[in-house]
CSV table of C-alpha atoms in Angstrom, one decimal:
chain,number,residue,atom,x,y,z
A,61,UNK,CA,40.7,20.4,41.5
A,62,UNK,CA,38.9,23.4,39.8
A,63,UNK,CA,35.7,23.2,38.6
A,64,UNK,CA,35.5,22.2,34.4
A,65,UNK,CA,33.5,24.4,32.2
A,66,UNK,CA,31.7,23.1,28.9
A,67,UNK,CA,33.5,24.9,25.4
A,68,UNK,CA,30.9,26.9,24.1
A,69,UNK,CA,31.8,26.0,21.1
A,70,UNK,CA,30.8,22.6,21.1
A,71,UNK,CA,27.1,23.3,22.2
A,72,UNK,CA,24.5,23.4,20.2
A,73,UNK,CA,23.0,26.4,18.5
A,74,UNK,CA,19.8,27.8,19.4
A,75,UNK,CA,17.3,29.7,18.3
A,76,UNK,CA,18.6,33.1,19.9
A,77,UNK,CA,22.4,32.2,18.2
A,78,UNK,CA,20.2,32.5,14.6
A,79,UNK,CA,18.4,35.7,15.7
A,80,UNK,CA,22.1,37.4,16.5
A,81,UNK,CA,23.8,36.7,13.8
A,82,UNK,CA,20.7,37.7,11.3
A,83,UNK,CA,20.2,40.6,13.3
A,84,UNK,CA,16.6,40.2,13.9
A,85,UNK,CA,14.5,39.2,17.0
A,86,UNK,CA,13.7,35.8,18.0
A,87,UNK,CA,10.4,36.1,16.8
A,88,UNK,CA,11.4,36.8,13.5
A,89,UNK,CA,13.0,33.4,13.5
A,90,UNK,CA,10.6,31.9,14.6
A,91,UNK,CA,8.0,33.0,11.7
A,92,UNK,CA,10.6,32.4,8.9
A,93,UNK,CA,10.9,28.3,10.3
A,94,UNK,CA,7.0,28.3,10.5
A,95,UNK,CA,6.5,29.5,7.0
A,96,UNK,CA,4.6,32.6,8.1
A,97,UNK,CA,4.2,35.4,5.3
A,98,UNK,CA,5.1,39.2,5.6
A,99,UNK,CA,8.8,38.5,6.6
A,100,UNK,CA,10.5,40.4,4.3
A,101,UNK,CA,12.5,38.2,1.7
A,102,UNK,CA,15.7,40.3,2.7
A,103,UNK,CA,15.3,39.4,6.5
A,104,UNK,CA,13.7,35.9,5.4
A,105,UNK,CA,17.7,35.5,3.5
A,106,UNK,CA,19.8,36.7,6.9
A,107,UNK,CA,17.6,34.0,8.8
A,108,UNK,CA,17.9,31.3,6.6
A,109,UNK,CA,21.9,32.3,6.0
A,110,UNK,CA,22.2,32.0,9.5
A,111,UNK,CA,20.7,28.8,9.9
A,112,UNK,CA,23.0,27.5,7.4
A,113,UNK,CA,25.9,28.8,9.0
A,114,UNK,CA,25.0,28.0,12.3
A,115,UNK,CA,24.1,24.6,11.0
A,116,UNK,CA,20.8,25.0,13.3
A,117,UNK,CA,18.6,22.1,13.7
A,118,UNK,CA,14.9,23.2,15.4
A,119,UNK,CA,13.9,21.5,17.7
A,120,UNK,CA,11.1,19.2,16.6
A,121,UNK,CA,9.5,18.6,20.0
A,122,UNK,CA,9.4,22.0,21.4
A,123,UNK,CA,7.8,23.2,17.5
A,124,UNK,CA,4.7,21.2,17.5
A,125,UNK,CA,3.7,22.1,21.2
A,126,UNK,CA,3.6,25.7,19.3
A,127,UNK,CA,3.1,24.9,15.8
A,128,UNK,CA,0.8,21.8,16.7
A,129,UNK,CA,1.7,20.3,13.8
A,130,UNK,CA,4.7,17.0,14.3
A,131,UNK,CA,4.6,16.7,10.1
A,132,UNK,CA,4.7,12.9,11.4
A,133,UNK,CA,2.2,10.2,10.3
A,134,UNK,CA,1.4,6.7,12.0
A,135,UNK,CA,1.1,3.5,9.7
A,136,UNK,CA,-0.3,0.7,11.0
A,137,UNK,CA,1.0,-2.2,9.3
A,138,UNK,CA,-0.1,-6.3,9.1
A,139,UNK,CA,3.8,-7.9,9.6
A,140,UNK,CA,4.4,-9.7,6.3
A,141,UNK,CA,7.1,-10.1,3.2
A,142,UNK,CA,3.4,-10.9,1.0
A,143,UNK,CA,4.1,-8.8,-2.5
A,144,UNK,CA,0.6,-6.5,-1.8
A,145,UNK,CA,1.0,-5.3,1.9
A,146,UNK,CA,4.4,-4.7,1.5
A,147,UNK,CA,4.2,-2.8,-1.5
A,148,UNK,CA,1.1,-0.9,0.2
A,149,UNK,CA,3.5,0.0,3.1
A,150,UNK,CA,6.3,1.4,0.5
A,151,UNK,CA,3.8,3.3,-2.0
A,152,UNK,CA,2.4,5.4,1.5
A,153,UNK,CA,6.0,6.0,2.5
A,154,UNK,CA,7.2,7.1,-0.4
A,155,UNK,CA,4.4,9.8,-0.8
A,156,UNK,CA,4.1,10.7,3.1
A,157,UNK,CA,8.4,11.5,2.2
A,158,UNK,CA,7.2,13.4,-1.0
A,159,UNK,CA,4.5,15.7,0.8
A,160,UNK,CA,7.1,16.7,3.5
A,161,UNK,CA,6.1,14.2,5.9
A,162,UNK,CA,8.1,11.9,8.5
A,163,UNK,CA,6.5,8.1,8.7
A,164,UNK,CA,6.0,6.0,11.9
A,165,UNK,CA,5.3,2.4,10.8
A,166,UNK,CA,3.8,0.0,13.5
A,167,UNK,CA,3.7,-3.8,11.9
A,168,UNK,CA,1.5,-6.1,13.5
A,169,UNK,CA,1.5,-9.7,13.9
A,170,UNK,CA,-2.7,-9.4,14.3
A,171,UNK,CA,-4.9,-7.2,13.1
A,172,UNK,CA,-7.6,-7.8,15.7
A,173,UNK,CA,-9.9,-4.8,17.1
A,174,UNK,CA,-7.7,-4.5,20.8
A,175,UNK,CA,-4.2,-4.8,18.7
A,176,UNK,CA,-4.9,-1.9,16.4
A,177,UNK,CA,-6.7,0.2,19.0
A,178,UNK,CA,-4.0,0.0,21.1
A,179,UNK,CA,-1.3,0.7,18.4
A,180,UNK,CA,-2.9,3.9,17.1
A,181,UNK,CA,-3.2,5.3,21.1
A,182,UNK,CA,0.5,4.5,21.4
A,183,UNK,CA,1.4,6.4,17.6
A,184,UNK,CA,-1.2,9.0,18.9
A,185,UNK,CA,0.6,9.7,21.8
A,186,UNK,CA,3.9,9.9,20.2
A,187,UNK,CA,2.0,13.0,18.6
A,188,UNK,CA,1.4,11.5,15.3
A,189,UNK,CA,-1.0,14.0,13.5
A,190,UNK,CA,-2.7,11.3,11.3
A,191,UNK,CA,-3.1,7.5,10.9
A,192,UNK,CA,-3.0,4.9,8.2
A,193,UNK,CA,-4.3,1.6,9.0
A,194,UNK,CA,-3.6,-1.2,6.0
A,195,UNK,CA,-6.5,-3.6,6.2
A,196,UNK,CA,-6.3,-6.3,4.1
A,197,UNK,CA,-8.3,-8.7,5.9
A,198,UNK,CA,-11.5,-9.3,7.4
A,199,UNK,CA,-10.4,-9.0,11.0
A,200,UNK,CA,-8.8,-5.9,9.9
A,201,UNK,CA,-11.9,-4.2,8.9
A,202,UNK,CA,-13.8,-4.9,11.7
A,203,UNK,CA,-11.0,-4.1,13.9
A,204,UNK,CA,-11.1,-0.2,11.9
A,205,UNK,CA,-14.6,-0.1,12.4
A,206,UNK,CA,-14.4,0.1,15.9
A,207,UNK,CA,-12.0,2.6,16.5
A,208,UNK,CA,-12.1,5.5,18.9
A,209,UNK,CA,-10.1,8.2,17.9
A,210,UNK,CA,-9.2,11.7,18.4
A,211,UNK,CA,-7.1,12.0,15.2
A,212,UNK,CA,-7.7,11.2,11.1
A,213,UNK,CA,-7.5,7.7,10.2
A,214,UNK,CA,-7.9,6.2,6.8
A,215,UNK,CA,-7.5,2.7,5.6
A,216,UNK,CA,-6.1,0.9,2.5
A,217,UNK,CA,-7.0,-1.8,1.1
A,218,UNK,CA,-10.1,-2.2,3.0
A,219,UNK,CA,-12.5,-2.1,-0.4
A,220,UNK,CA,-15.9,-0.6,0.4
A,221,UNK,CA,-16.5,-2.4,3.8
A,222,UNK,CA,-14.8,0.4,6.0
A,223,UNK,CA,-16.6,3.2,7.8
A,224,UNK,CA,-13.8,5.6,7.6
A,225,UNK,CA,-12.4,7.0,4.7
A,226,UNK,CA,-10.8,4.3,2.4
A,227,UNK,CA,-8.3,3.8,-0.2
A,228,UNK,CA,-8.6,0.8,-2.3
A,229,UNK,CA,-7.8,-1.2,-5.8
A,230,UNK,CA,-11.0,-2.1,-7.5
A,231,UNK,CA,-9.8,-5.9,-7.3
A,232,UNK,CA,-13.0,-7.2,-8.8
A,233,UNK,CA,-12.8,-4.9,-11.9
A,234,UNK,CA,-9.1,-6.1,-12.1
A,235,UNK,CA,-10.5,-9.8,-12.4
A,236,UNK,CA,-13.7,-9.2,-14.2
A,237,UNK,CA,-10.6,-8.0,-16.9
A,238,UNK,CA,-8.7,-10.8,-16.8
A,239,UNK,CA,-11.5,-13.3,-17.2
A,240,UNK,CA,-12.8,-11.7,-19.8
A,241,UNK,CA,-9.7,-11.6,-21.4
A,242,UNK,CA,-9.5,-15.4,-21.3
A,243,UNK,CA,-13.4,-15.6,-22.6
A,244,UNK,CA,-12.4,-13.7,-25.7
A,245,UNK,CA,-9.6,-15.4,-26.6
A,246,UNK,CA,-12.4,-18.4,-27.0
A,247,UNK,CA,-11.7,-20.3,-23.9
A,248,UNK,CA,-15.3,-22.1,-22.6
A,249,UNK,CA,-15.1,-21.3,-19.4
A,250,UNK,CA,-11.8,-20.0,-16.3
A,251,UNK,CA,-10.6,-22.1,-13.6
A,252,UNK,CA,-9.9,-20.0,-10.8
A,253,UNK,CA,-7.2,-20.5,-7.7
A,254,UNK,CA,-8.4,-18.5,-5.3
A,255,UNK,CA,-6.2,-16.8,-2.4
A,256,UNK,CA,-7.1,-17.7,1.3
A,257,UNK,CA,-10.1,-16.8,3.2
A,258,UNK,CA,-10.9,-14.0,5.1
A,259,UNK,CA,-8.6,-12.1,2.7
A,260,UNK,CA,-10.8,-8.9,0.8
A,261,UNK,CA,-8.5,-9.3,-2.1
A,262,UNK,CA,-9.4,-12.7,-2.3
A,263,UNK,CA,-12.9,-12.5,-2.1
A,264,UNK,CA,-12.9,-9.5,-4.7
A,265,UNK,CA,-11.4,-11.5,-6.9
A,266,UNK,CA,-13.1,-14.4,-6.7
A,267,UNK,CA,-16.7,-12.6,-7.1
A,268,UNK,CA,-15.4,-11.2,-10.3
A,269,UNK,CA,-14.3,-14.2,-11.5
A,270,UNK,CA,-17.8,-15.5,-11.0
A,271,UNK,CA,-19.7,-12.7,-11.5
A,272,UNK,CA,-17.8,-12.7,-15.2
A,273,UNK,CA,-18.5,-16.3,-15.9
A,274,UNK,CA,-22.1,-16.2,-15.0
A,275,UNK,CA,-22.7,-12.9,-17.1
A,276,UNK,CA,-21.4,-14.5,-20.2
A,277,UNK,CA,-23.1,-18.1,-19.5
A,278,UNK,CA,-19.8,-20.0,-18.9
A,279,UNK,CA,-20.3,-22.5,-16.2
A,280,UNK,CA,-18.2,-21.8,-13.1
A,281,UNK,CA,-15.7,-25.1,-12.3
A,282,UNK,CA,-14.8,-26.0,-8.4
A,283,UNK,CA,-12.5,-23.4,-7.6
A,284,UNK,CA,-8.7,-24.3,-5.7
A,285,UNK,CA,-7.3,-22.3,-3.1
A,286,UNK,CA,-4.0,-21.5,-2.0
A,287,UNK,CA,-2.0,-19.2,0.9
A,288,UNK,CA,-0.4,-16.4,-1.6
A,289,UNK,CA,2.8,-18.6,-2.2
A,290,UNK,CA,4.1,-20.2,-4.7
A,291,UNK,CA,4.1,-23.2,-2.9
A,292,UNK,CA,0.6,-23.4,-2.5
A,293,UNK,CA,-0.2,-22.6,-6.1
A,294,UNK,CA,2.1,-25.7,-7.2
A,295,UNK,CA,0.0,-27.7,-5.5
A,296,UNK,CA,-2.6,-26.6,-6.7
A,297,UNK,CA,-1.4,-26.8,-9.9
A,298,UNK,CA,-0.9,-30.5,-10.0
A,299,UNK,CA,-4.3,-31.1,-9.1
A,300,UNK,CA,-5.5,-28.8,-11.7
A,301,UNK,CA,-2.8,-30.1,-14.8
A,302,UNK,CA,-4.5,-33.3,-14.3
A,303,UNK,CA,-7.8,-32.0,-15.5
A,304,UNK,CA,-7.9,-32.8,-19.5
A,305,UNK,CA,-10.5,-30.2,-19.8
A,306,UNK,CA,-8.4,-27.3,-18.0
A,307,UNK,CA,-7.6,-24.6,-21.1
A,308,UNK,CA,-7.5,-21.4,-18.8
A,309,UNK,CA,-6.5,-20.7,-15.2
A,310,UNK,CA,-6.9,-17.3,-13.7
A,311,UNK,CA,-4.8,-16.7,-10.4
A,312,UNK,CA,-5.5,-14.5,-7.8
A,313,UNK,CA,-1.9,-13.6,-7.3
A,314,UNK,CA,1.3,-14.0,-9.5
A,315,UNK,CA,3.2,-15.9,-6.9
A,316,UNK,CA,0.6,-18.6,-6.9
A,317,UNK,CA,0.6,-18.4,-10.5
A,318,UNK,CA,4.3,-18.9,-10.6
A,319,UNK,CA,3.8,-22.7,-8.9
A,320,UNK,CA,1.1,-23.9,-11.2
A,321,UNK,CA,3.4,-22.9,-14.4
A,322,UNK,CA,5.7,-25.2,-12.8
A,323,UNK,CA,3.6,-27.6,-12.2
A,324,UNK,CA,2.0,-27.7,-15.7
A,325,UNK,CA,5.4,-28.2,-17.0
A,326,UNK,CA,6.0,-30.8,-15.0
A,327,UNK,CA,3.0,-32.5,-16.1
A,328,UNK,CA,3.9,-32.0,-19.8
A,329,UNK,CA,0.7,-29.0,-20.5
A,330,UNK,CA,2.4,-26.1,-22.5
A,331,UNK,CA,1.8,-22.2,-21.8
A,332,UNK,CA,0.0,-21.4,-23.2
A,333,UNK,CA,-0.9,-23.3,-26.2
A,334,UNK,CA,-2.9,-26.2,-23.8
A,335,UNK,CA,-3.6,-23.9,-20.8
A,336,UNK,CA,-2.9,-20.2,-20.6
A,337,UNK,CA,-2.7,-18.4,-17.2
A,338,UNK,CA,-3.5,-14.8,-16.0
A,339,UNK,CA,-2.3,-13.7,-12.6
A,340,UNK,CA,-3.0,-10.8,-10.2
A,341,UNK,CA,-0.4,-7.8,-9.2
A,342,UNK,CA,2.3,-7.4,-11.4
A,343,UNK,CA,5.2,-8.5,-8.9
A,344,UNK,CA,8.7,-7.6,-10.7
A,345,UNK,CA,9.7,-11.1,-11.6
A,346,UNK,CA,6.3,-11.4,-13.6
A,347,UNK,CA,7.8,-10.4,-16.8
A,348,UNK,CA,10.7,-13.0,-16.3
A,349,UNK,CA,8.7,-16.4,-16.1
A,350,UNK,CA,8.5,-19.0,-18.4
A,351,UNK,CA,7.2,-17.7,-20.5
A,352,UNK,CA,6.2,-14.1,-19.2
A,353,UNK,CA,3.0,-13.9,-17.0
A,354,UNK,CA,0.1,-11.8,-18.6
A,355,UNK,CA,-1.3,-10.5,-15.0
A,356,UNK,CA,-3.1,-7.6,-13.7
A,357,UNK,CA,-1.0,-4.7,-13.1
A,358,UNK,CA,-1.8,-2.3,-9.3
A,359,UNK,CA,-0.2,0.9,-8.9
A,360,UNK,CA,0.8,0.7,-5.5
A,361,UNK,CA,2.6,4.1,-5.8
A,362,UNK,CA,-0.5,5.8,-6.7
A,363,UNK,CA,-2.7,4.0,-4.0
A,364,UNK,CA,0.4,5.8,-1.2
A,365,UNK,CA,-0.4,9.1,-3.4
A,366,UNK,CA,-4.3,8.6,-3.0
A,367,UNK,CA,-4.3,7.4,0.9
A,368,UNK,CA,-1.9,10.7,1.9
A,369,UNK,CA,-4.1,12.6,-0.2
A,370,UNK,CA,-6.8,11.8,1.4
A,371,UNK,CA,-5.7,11.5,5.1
A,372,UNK,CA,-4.6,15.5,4.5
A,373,UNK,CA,-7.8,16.1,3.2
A,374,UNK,CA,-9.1,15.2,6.9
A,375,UNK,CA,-6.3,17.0,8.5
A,376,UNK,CA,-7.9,20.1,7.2
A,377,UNK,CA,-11.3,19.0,7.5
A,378,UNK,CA,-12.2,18.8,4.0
A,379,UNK,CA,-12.9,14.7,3.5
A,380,UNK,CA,-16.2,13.1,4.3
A,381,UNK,CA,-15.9,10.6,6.9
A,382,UNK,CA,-17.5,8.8,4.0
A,383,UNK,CA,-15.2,9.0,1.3
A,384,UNK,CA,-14.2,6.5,-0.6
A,385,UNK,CA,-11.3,6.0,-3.3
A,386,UNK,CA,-11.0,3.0,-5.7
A,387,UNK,CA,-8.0,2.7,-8.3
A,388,UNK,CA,-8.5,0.5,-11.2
A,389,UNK,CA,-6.0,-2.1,-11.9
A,390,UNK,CA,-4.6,-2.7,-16.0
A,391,UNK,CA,-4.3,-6.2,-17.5
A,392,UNK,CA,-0.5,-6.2,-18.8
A,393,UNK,CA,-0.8,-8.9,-21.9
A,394,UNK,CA,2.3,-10.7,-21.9
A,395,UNK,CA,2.7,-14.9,-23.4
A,396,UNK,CA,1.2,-16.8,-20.5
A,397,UNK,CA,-2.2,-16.5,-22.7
A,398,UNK,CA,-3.2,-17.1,-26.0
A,399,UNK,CA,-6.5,-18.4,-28.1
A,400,UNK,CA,-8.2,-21.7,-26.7
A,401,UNK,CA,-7.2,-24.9,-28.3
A,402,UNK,CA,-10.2,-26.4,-30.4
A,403,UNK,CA,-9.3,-30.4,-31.3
């Protein structure tokens, strides 16, 4: 049997296939795909006509041993369907795609020091140029804190407690405006259901619902907790609906806040002529409750924008290891609220 020989026409093309039918050398290929100036827009159209032609896909590996650069970030991610991290995940996504960047998410099941370590060595060898940790919780935080690293990382949702460069929403300034909200529609004092502990949006949250209370004199009632879910916060709510002198509830999330409407319904207390409600991100659904949920509003999109931003910034050396972002939230008045109910 004789011996078979590929069709040349079914390999692919390379680099020296691009530089023949443009007419240049391969060099000159090479600087047009890098983006180097002083190729002449006529020999910068042949190359780029030829690519097209050719159908000629670089190849990414053998680019950024040259270029250095992968244009590929790492995301380290908590594993969870919860409305905030997931929405964290998407907003960084969507801007890393925007800026010309490829995305290489790593969810976790723990956020403990050795887990994330480990997880941004493995992203750092897949030649990741930069990392985003989201660090919602406690352990999270302390796990960023000590990192060794030879590339830029930056963390969201971390608050103020990180020691590398953070991205954040100003959750206390999102509930000192929602309590507030409640205080001057004449309501006496908020009852608060809390998220879980060893949660930073949690805590947040809750120290501006205090802070808010004690600043205008209001006495602070015993305050309920819940996991995030709706669940949770209709269990809450039953213990809560059977306070007679509940007449505002601020919730630290809107799916919690979703279980104590039903659960004040249940009990026969309208919303929100005996009891109105505020909750706490803005989830789609919020404006399709009964009746619609006045909440506080993040911009998850903009926090992806603002993380990117600033993990590029340390790409090119021009962000302080100390640098710190915070976006503030918007209340978004809808009909869960309304003025207190005076006997």
């Amino acid at each position: 049997m004789g011996t078979e020989t590929a069709d040349p026409e079914s390999r692919q093309p390379v680099m020296a296939d691009v530089a023949k039918l443009a007419g240049v050398s391969h060099q000159t290929v090479s600087r047009v795909l890098n983006g180097a100036p002083h190729v002449r827009p006529g020999t910068r159209d042949r190359v780029l006509a030829a690519i097209r032609e050719l159908d000629y896909r670089p190849n990414s590996a053998a680019r950024a041993l040259v270029t250095r650069r992968s244009q590929t970030l790492g995301v380290v991610s908590f594993e969870s369907t919860l409305y905030g991290p997931a929405s964290m995940l998407d907003g960084i996504e969507r801007a890393a795609r925007s800026a010309g960047y490829f995305v290489s998410v790593a969810g976790l099941r723990s956020l403990d020091s050795r887990s994330v370590q480990e997880t941004v060595d493995r992203l750092r060898d897949q030649g990741v140029e930069g990392v985003v940790v989201i660090a919602p919780q406690t352990s999270a935080v302390s796990a960023v804190a000590k990192l060794s690293s030879s590339i830029p990382v930056v963390a969201v949702g971390s608050g103020t407690r990180s020691s590398i460069p953070t991205v954040s929403v100003d959750n206390r300034s999102g509930a000192v405006a929602a309590v507030q909200q409640l205080l001057d529609l004449g309501h006496r004092t908020v009852h608060h259901l809390a998220g879980p502990a060893g949660w930073l949006e949690s805590q947040d949250r809750r120290e501006g619902w205090h802070r808010t209370l004690e600043a205008a004199g209001a006495p602070a009632p015993a305050v309920e907790t819940g996991d995030w879910s709706a669940r949770s916060g209709y269990e809450a709510g039953q213990r809560i609906a059977a306070l007679a002198d509940v007449t505002a509830v601020f919730c630290a999330n809107d799916h919690m806040a979703l279980g104590l409407l039903r659960a004040l319904h249940e009990a026969g207390r309208s919303v929100p002529e005996d009891i109105s409600v505020v909750g706490f991100d803005d989830i789609p659904e919020a404006a399709y409750f009964i009746p619609p949920l006045t909440t506080v509003r993040q911009d998850f999109g903009e926090l992806g924008r603002r993380a990117l931003e600033l993990l590029v910034a340390e790409l090119g050396g021009t962000t302080r290891p100390t640098a710190r972002v915070r976006i503030t939230p918007e209340m978004v008045l809808r009909h869960s609220t309304g003025p207190a109910h005076r006997p």
